[in-house]
Amino acid sequence: MKAHDGIYLDGAWRPAAGQDVIEVVDPADEQVIATVPAGVAEDVDAAVRAARAALPAWAATPPAERAARLAALRDALAARKDEIAETVTAELGSPPAFSQAVHAGLPIAVAGSYAELAAAHPFEEKVGNSTVFHEPIGVVGAITPWNYPLHQIVAKVAPALAAGCTVVLKPAEDTPLTAQLFAEAVDEAGVPAGVFNLVTGLGPVAGAALAEHPDVDLVSFTGSTAVGRRIAATAGAAVKKVALELGGKSANVILPSADLAKAVNVGVANVMSNSGQTCSAWTRMLVHRDHYDEAVELAAAAAAKYGDRIGPLVNAEQRERVVGYIEQGVAEGARLVAGGPGSPRERGYFVSPTVLADVTPEMTVAQEEIFGPVLSILSYEDEEDALRIANGTVYGLAGAVWAGDEAEAVAFARRMDTGQVDINGGRFNPLAPFGGYKQSGVGRELGAHGLAEYLQTKSLQF
């Protein structure tokens, strides 16, 4: 697997100051496929200095020109679509079809959306006797996760560039090869030197150095709530803006009037997508007690069909974590109706698609994010009970509501404490704001709301 042996700094690939490397492992067969530099604080500092030096010229670049660079970036990514898909499959373990459609296809669409927004956004507006300017916030430190490696990069870097910001990216250490492909595309798109910089490295070293750097104006982080808290505390001490997209424990609420079979089957598919490694997955299925047994039977049958259709988890630690949750769920009284903790293959970090029934709201598997192909099914008495359960976690990232009448589903969804709700299987919209309530994060990504995160406001009165 192709890999650069340096970091992308000030428009060129350069040797890292750190001498250590990160081994990239194929989670399907546990084999090392490449190595990349393990950047250190010195590398991060050099990247931030390059971004700071490039900021005045890029911020002054007309929005139409920034839009043109983003359109070129979209085209450069599209030209690499097959290579991107193959790389994500190799370092994340995603099945090839899913890598092609989602891991490669979605970021291309998002990059294109920001090319359009950069050209059309009102960076200047009249408000009474004032002229209001929306200006770039400055140097952005982007720290991205491994579960959707390219999508999360594009969802941060594209709006930052559209806003006129410069960026230092620290990608997840499990999936750095995809980030290197992105840097190649940035270079090909003609983005000026220093506007985008890439430092591969470990989170506690390079990631912490980036989050704590005094010359970074905004930290955009996607990952665990625990790390997000630390970043928020550090940023708070420096009065620095953060955008945090953190954990989720989303509820899939199936009201009595819903098409039960459709709701259950789509719900299972949602949880198993990307091997369950999706922060917005509907990992809690809430079903009325009168339909509960039928829903459990349907979910178990649906999960069984995914046995050889999902990929592995990203690494051994993640597999151990997910297996531990399954075992804890059973120990606390959940009933295993599909899958289980045993490994379905001799090699690779695989976990069987698992369904836990008789889950109660206070159980660990109903409260904590598992991040694997594990569905918990809970019963409720009436709508108020369903709402109490749905809102009964520290998270509020996403969710779903199913009902025979759309208005009924919407009325319930409006009462959910969560940032995004799909009604009767509504399709993902890359232009809609994505982000959470409560401990699921601060700020929004995607579309115009995502662009606004990277802007600050100045008003002139006349």
Coordinates of C-alpha atoms in Angstrom, one line a residue:
M1 CA 0.0 0.0 0.0
K2 CA 1.4 3.4 -1.1
A3 CA 2.4 5.7 1.7
H4 CA 4.4 9.0 2.1
D5 CA 7.3 8.9 4.6
G6 CA 6.9 12.5 5.5
I7 CA 4.4 15.1 6.6
Y8 CA 2.7 17.6 4.2
L9 CA 4.0 21.0 5.3
D10 CA 3.8 24.3 3.5
G11 CA 2.9 22.8 0.1
A12 CA 5.4 19.9 0.1
W13 CA 6.2 16.5 1.6
R14 CA 8.9 17.0 4.2
P15 CA 10.7 14.7 6.7
A16 CA 9.1 14.7 10.1
A17 CA 11.0 15.8 13.2
G18 CA 9.9 12.7 15.0
Q19 CA 11.8 9.5 14.2
D20 CA 9.1 7.0 15.2
V21 CA 6.6 5.5 12.7
I22 CA 3.0 4.3 13.0
E23 CA 2.2 0.9 11.6
V24 CA -1.0 0.8 9.5
V25 CA -2.7 -2.6 10.0
D26 CA -5.4 -4.2 7.7
P27 CA -8.0 -5.1 10.3
A28 CA -9.3 -8.0 8.1
D29 CA -6.1 -10.0 8.3
E30 CA -4.1 -8.2 11.0
Q31 CA -1.2 -7.6 8.6
V32 CA 0.9 -4.4 8.5
I33 CA 0.3 -2.7 5.1
A34 CA 2.3 0.5 5.5
T35 CA 4.0 2.9 7.9
V36 CA 3.7 6.7 8.3
P37 CA 5.6 9.2 10.4
A38 CA 4.6 9.6 14.0
G39 CA 4.7 13.4 14.1
V40 CA 5.6 15.2 17.3
A41 CA 5.0 18.6 18.8
E42 CA 7.8 20.1 16.7
D43 CA 6.1 19.0 13.5
V44 CA 2.8 20.4 14.7
D45 CA 4.4 23.8 15.6
A46 CA 6.0 24.0 12.1
A47 CA 2.6 23.2 10.5
V48 CA 0.8 25.8 12.6
R49 CA 3.5 28.4 11.7
A50 CA 3.0 27.6 8.0
A51 CA -0.7 28.0 8.3
R52 CA -0.4 31.3 10.2
A53 CA 2.0 32.7 7.5
A54 CA -0.5 31.7 4.7
L55 CA -3.5 33.0 6.5
P56 CA -3.5 36.7 5.4
A57 CA -3.3 36.0 1.7
W58 CA -5.8 33.1 1.8
A59 CA -8.3 35.1 3.9
A60 CA -8.1 38.0 1.4
T61 CA -8.6 35.7 -1.6
P62 CA -12.0 36.4 -3.2
P63 CA -14.7 33.8 -2.4
A64 CA -15.0 33.0 -6.1
E65 CA -11.4 31.9 -6.2
R66 CA -11.7 29.9 -3.0
A67 CA -14.7 28.2 -4.6
A68 CA -12.7 27.4 -7.7
R69 CA -10.0 25.7 -5.6
L70 CA -12.6 23.7 -3.8
A71 CA -14.2 22.6 -7.1
A72 CA -10.7 21.5 -8.2
L73 CA -10.3 19.6 -5.0
R74 CA -13.7 17.9 -5.6
D75 CA -12.4 16.9 -9.1
A76 CA -9.1 15.7 -7.8
L77 CA -10.9 13.5 -5.2
A78 CA -13.3 12.2 -7.9
A79 CA -10.3 11.2 -10.0
R80 CA -9.0 9.2 -7.1
K81 CA -12.3 7.6 -6.1
D82 CA -11.3 4.0 -6.8
E83 CA -8.0 4.5 -5.0
I84 CA -9.7 6.1 -2.1
A85 CA -12.2 3.2 -1.8
E86 CA -9.4 0.6 -2.0
T87 CA -7.4 2.5 0.7
V88 CA -10.3 2.8 3.1
T89 CA -11.0 -0.9 2.6
A90 CA -7.4 -1.8 3.4
E91 CA -6.9 0.4 6.5
L92 CA -10.5 0.4 7.9
G93 CA -11.8 -3.0 6.7
S94 CA -14.9 -1.5 5.1
P95 CA -16.5 -3.8 2.4
P96 CA -15.5 -2.6 -1.1
A97 CA -19.0 -1.6 -2.2
F98 CA -19.6 0.5 1.0
S99 CA -16.1 2.1 0.6
Q100 CA -16.9 3.1 -3.0
A101 CA -20.4 4.5 -2.3
V102 CA -20.0 6.1 1.1
H103 CA -16.4 6.5 2.1
A104 CA -15.3 7.8 -1.3
G105 CA -18.6 9.0 -2.8
L106 CA -20.0 11.1 0.1
P107 CA -16.8 13.3 0.6
I108 CA -16.7 14.1 -3.1
A109 CA -20.3 15.4 -2.8
V110 CA -19.6 17.3 0.3
A111 CA -16.5 19.0 -1.2
G112 CA -18.7 20.0 -4.2
S113 CA -21.3 21.4 -1.9
Y114 CA -18.7 23.7 -0.3
A115 CA -17.4 24.8 -3.7
E116 CA -21.0 26.1 -4.3
L117 CA -21.4 27.6 -0.9
A118 CA -18.1 29.4 -1.0
A119 CA -19.3 31.2 -4.2
A120 CA -22.8 31.9 -2.9
H121 CA -22.5 32.6 0.8
P122 CA -23.2 36.2 1.9
F123 CA -19.9 37.1 3.5
E124 CA -21.2 40.7 3.7
E125 CA -24.7 41.8 4.6
K126 CA -26.7 45.0 5.5
V127 CA -28.5 45.0 8.9
G128 CA -30.2 48.4 9.4
N129 CA -27.5 51.0 9.5
S130 CA -24.7 48.4 9.9
T131 CA -22.7 46.4 7.4
V132 CA -21.9 43.0 8.8
F133 CA -18.8 41.1 7.7
H134 CA -18.4 37.3 8.1
E135 CA -14.6 36.8 8.3
P136 CA -12.4 33.7 8.7
I137 CA -11.8 32.7 12.3
G138 CA -8.1 32.0 11.5
V139 CA -5.9 28.9 11.9
V140 CA -8.0 25.7 12.4
G141 CA -6.7 22.6 14.1
A142 CA -8.7 19.7 12.7
I143 CA -8.5 16.4 14.5
T144 CA -10.4 13.6 12.8
P145 CA -11.5 10.0 13.6
W146 CA -11.0 6.7 11.8
N147 CA -14.6 5.5 11.3
Y148 CA -15.3 7.7 8.3
P149 CA -11.8 8.9 7.5
L150 CA -12.2 11.0 4.4
H151 CA -15.7 12.2 5.1
Q152 CA -14.7 13.6 8.4
I153 CA -11.6 15.3 6.9
V154 CA -13.7 16.9 4.1
A155 CA -16.4 17.9 6.5
K156 CA -13.9 20.0 8.5
V157 CA -11.3 21.1 5.9
A158 CA -13.7 22.1 3.1
P159 CA -15.8 24.6 5.0
A160 CA -12.6 26.0 6.7
L161 CA -11.1 26.7 3.3
A162 CA -14.3 28.1 2.0
A163 CA -14.4 30.5 4.9
G164 CA -10.9 31.7 4.2
C165 CA -9.2 29.8 7.1
T166 CA -6.0 27.8 7.0
V167 CA -5.8 24.3 8.4
V168 CA -3.5 21.8 10.2
L169 CA -5.0 18.3 10.0
K170 CA -4.1 15.5 12.5
P171 CA -5.9 12.4 11.2
A172 CA -6.6 9.2 13.2
E173 CA -3.6 7.0 13.5
D174 CA -5.5 4.0 12.3
T175 CA -6.4 5.5 8.9
P176 CA -3.6 7.9 7.9
L177 CA -3.3 6.7 4.3
T178 CA -6.6 8.2 3.4
A179 CA -5.5 11.5 4.8
Q180 CA -2.4 11.4 2.6
L181 CA -4.5 10.8 -0.5
F182 CA -6.5 13.9 0.6
A183 CA -3.3 15.9 0.8
E184 CA -2.3 14.8 -2.7
A185 CA -5.7 16.0 -3.9
V186 CA -5.3 19.4 -2.2
D187 CA -1.9 19.8 -3.8
E188 CA -3.2 18.9 -7.2
A189 CA -6.1 21.4 -6.8
G190 CA -3.7 24.3 -6.6
V191 CA -4.5 25.3 -3.0
P192 CA -1.6 27.7 -2.0
A193 CA 1.3 26.4 0.1
G194 CA 0.6 26.6 3.8
V195 CA -3.2 26.8 3.5
F196 CA -3.5 23.1 4.3
N197 CA -1.0 21.1 6.3
L198 CA -1.0 17.4 7.4
V199 CA 0.7 15.9 10.4
T200 CA 0.2 12.2 11.0
G201 CA 0.8 11.1 14.6
L202 CA -0.6 9.8 17.8
G203 CA -3.5 11.5 19.6
P204 CA -1.8 12.1 22.9
V205 CA 1.3 13.5 21.2
A206 CA 0.5 15.3 17.9
G207 CA -3.2 15.7 18.6
A208 CA -2.6 17.2 22.0
A209 CA 0.0 19.5 20.7
L210 CA -2.4 20.8 18.0
A211 CA -5.3 21.2 20.4
E212 CA -3.1 23.1 22.9
H213 CA -1.2 25.2 20.4
P214 CA -1.6 28.9 21.3
D215 CA -1.6 30.0 17.6
V216 CA -4.6 27.8 16.7
D217 CA -7.8 29.8 16.7
L218 CA -10.3 27.0 16.5
V219 CA -10.1 23.3 17.3
S220 CA -12.5 21.1 15.4
F221 CA -12.6 17.6 16.9
T222 CA -14.6 14.5 16.2
G223 CA -14.1 11.5 18.5
S224 CA -14.9 10.3 22.0
T225 CA -16.7 12.4 24.6
A226 CA -13.9 11.9 27.1
V227 CA -11.3 13.4 24.7
G228 CA -13.7 16.1 23.7
R229 CA -14.1 17.2 27.3
R230 CA -10.3 17.6 27.6
I231 CA -10.1 19.6 24.5
A232 CA -13.0 21.9 25.6
A233 CA -11.3 22.4 29.0
T234 CA -8.0 23.4 27.3
A235 CA -9.7 25.6 24.8
G236 CA -11.7 27.2 27.5
A237 CA -8.6 28.2 29.4
A238 CA -7.4 30.0 26.3
V239 CA -10.8 31.4 25.4
K240 CA -10.5 29.5 22.1
K241 CA -13.5 28.3 20.0
V242 CA -14.1 24.6 19.7
A243 CA -16.4 22.5 17.4
L244 CA -17.0 19.1 18.9
E245 CA -18.8 16.1 17.4
L246 CA -18.7 13.5 20.0
G247 CA -20.6 10.3 21.0
G248 CA -24.1 9.1 20.5
K249 CA -26.6 6.6 21.7
S250 CA -29.4 7.3 19.3
A251 CA -33.0 6.0 19.7
N252 CA -35.0 4.4 16.9
V253 CA -38.6 4.9 18.1
I254 CA -41.1 2.7 16.4
L255 CA -44.6 3.9 17.3
P256 CA -47.5 1.5 17.3
S257 CA -48.9 2.8 14.0
A258 CA -45.7 2.2 12.1
D259 CA -44.9 -0.5 9.5
L260 CA -43.1 -2.7 12.0
A261 CA -41.3 -4.9 9.5
K262 CA -39.9 -2.0 7.5
A263 CA -38.9 -0.1 10.7
V264 CA -37.1 -3.0 12.2
N265 CA -35.3 -4.0 9.0
V266 CA -34.1 -0.5 8.3
G267 CA -33.1 -0.1 11.9
V268 CA -31.0 -3.2 11.9
A269 CA -29.3 -2.1 8.6
N270 CA -28.5 1.3 10.2
V271 CA -26.8 -0.3 13.2
M272 CA -24.8 -2.8 11.1
S273 CA -23.6 -0.2 8.6
N274 CA -19.9 0.4 8.8
S275 CA -19.7 -2.5 11.2
G276 CA -21.6 -0.4 13.7
Q277 CA -18.8 2.2 13.8
T278 CA -21.0 5.2 13.3
C279 CA -21.6 7.8 16.0
S280 CA -25.2 8.5 14.8
A281 CA -26.2 4.8 14.6
W282 CA -29.7 4.0 16.0
T283 CA -28.3 1.6 18.6
R284 CA -31.4 1.6 20.8
M285 CA -34.6 0.3 19.2
L286 CA -37.7 1.3 21.2
V287 CA -40.8 -0.8 20.5
H288 CA -44.3 -0.8 22.1
R289 CA -44.8 -3.8 24.4
D290 CA -47.6 -5.1 22.3
H291 CA -45.3 -5.5 19.3
Y292 CA -42.1 -6.3 21.2
D293 CA -41.8 -10.0 20.6
E294 CA -42.5 -9.7 16.9
A295 CA -39.9 -6.9 16.6
V296 CA -37.3 -9.1 18.4
E297 CA -37.9 -12.0 16.1
L298 CA -37.7 -9.7 13.0
A299 CA -34.5 -8.1 14.3
A300 CA -32.8 -11.4 15.0
A301 CA -33.6 -12.7 11.5
A302 CA -32.4 -9.4 9.9
A303 CA -29.1 -9.4 11.8
A304 CA -28.4 -13.0 10.8
K305 CA -28.3 -11.9 7.2
Y306 CA -25.3 -9.6 7.9
G307 CA -23.1 -12.3 9.2
D308 CA -20.7 -12.3 6.2
R309 CA -21.6 -8.8 4.9
I310 CA -20.0 -6.5 7.4
G311 CA -16.3 -5.8 7.8
P312 CA -14.1 -6.1 10.9
L313 CA -13.7 -3.5 13.6
V314 CA -10.8 -1.1 13.2
N315 CA -8.4 -2.7 15.6
A316 CA -8.0 -5.3 18.3
E317 CA -8.7 -2.8 21.1
Q318 CA -12.0 -1.9 19.5
R319 CA -13.0 -5.5 19.1
E320 CA -12.1 -6.2 22.8
R321 CA -14.2 -3.2 23.8
V322 CA -17.3 -4.3 21.9
V323 CA -17.1 -7.9 23.0
G324 CA -16.8 -6.6 26.6
Y325 CA -20.1 -4.6 26.2
I326 CA -21.9 -7.7 24.8
E327 CA -20.7 -9.8 27.8
Q328 CA -21.7 -7.0 30.2
G329 CA -25.1 -6.7 28.6
V330 CA -25.8 -10.4 29.1
A331 CA -24.4 -10.3 32.7
E332 CA -26.8 -7.4 33.5
G333 CA -29.8 -9.4 32.2
A334 CA -30.1 -8.8 28.5
R335 CA -31.1 -11.8 26.3
L336 CA -28.8 -12.6 23.4
V337 CA -31.0 -13.3 20.3
A338 CA -28.4 -13.0 17.6
G339 CA -24.6 -12.9 17.4
G340 CA -22.6 -12.9 20.6
P341 CA -19.1 -12.3 21.8
G342 CA -17.4 -15.2 20.0
S343 CA -15.2 -14.4 17.0
P344 CA -16.8 -15.4 13.7
R345 CA -13.5 -15.8 11.9
E346 CA -10.0 -17.1 12.7
R347 CA -8.3 -13.9 11.7
G348 CA -9.3 -10.2 11.7
Y349 CA -11.1 -8.0 14.2
F350 CA -14.6 -9.3 13.4
V351 CA -17.6 -9.2 15.7
S352 CA -20.8 -11.0 14.8
P353 CA -23.9 -8.8 14.2
T354 CA -25.5 -8.9 17.6
V355 CA -29.0 -8.2 19.0
L356 CA -29.7 -7.9 22.7
A357 CA -33.4 -8.2 23.8
D358 CA -35.0 -7.5 27.2
V359 CA -32.7 -4.5 27.6
T360 CA -33.8 -2.0 30.2
P361 CA -33.0 1.8 30.2
E362 CA -30.6 1.6 33.1
M363 CA -28.4 -1.1 31.6
T364 CA -24.9 -0.2 30.5
V365 CA -25.6 -1.3 26.9
A366 CA -28.5 1.2 26.9
Q367 CA -26.5 4.1 28.2
E368 CA -23.0 3.9 26.8
E369 CA -21.8 4.1 23.2
I370 CA -20.6 0.6 22.1
F371 CA -19.4 1.5 18.6
G372 CA -19.9 -1.9 17.1
P373 CA -22.5 -4.0 15.4
V374 CA -24.7 -4.3 18.5
L375 CA -28.4 -3.5 18.7
S376 CA -30.3 -3.1 22.0
I377 CA -34.1 -3.5 21.9
L378 CA -36.2 -1.9 24.7
S379 CA -39.9 -2.0 25.2
Y380 CA -42.1 1.0 26.3
E381 CA -45.6 1.4 27.7
D382 CA -46.9 4.5 25.9
E383 CA -45.5 7.5 24.1
E384 CA -44.5 9.4 27.2
D385 CA -42.6 6.3 28.3
A386 CA -40.9 6.1 24.9
L387 CA -39.9 9.8 25.1
R388 CA -38.5 9.3 28.6
I389 CA -36.4 6.4 27.4
A390 CA -35.3 8.1 24.2
N391 CA -34.2 11.2 26.1
G392 CA -32.7 9.2 28.9
T393 CA -29.0 9.3 28.1
V394 CA -26.3 11.9 28.2
Y395 CA -26.2 11.9 24.4
G396 CA -28.3 13.6 21.8
L397 CA -26.8 13.2 18.4
A398 CA -29.4 11.5 16.1
G399 CA -32.4 9.3 16.1
A400 CA -35.4 8.0 14.1
V401 CA -39.1 7.9 14.5
W402 CA -41.5 5.6 12.6
A403 CA -45.3 6.1 12.5
G404 CA -48.2 5.4 10.1
D405 CA -48.9 9.1 10.0
E406 CA -46.0 11.4 9.2
A407 CA -47.4 14.2 11.4
E408 CA -47.5 11.8 14.4
A409 CA -43.8 11.0 13.8
V410 CA -42.9 14.7 13.5
A411 CA -44.7 15.6 16.7
F412 CA -42.8 13.0 18.6
A413 CA -39.4 13.9 16.9
R414 CA -39.9 17.6 17.9
R415 CA -39.8 16.5 21.6
M416 CA -36.6 14.5 21.3
D417 CA -33.5 16.0 22.7
T418 CA -31.3 15.3 19.7
G419 CA -29.7 17.1 16.8
Q420 CA -31.0 15.1 13.8
V421 CA -34.0 12.8 13.4
D422 CA -35.0 10.7 10.4
I423 CA -38.7 10.4 9.8
N424 CA -39.9 7.0 8.4
G425 CA -36.5 6.3 7.0
G426 CA -35.7 9.7 5.6
R427 CA -32.5 9.9 3.6
F428 CA -29.2 11.4 4.8
N429 CA -28.9 15.0 3.6
P430 CA -25.3 16.3 3.3
L431 CA -26.5 19.9 3.3
A432 CA -28.4 19.6 6.6
P433 CA -26.6 20.6 9.8
F434 CA -25.2 17.6 11.6
G435 CA -24.3 17.7 15.3
G436 CA -25.7 17.0 18.8
Y437 CA -27.4 18.1 21.9
K438 CA -26.0 17.5 25.4
Q439 CA -22.7 15.5 25.5
S440 CA -22.9 14.7 21.8
G441 CA -21.0 17.9 21.1
V442 CA -20.9 21.6 20.3
G443 CA -21.5 23.2 16.9
R444 CA -22.6 21.8 13.6
E445 CA -21.0 20.3 10.5
L446 CA -22.1 20.2 6.8
G447 CA -23.9 22.8 4.7
A448 CA -24.2 26.5 5.5
H449 CA -24.3 25.7 9.2
G450 CA -21.0 23.9 9.0
L451 CA -19.5 26.9 7.1
A452 CA -20.7 29.3 9.8
E453 CA -18.5 27.5 12.4
Y454 CA -15.4 28.8 10.8
L455 CA -16.5 32.4 10.5
Q456 CA -16.5 35.3 13.0
T457 CA -18.6 38.4 12.8
K458 CA -17.7 42.1 12.6
S459 CA -20.2 44.9 12.2
L460 CA -19.6 48.5 11.0
Q461 CA -22.1 51.1 11.9
F462 CA -22.9 54.1 9.5

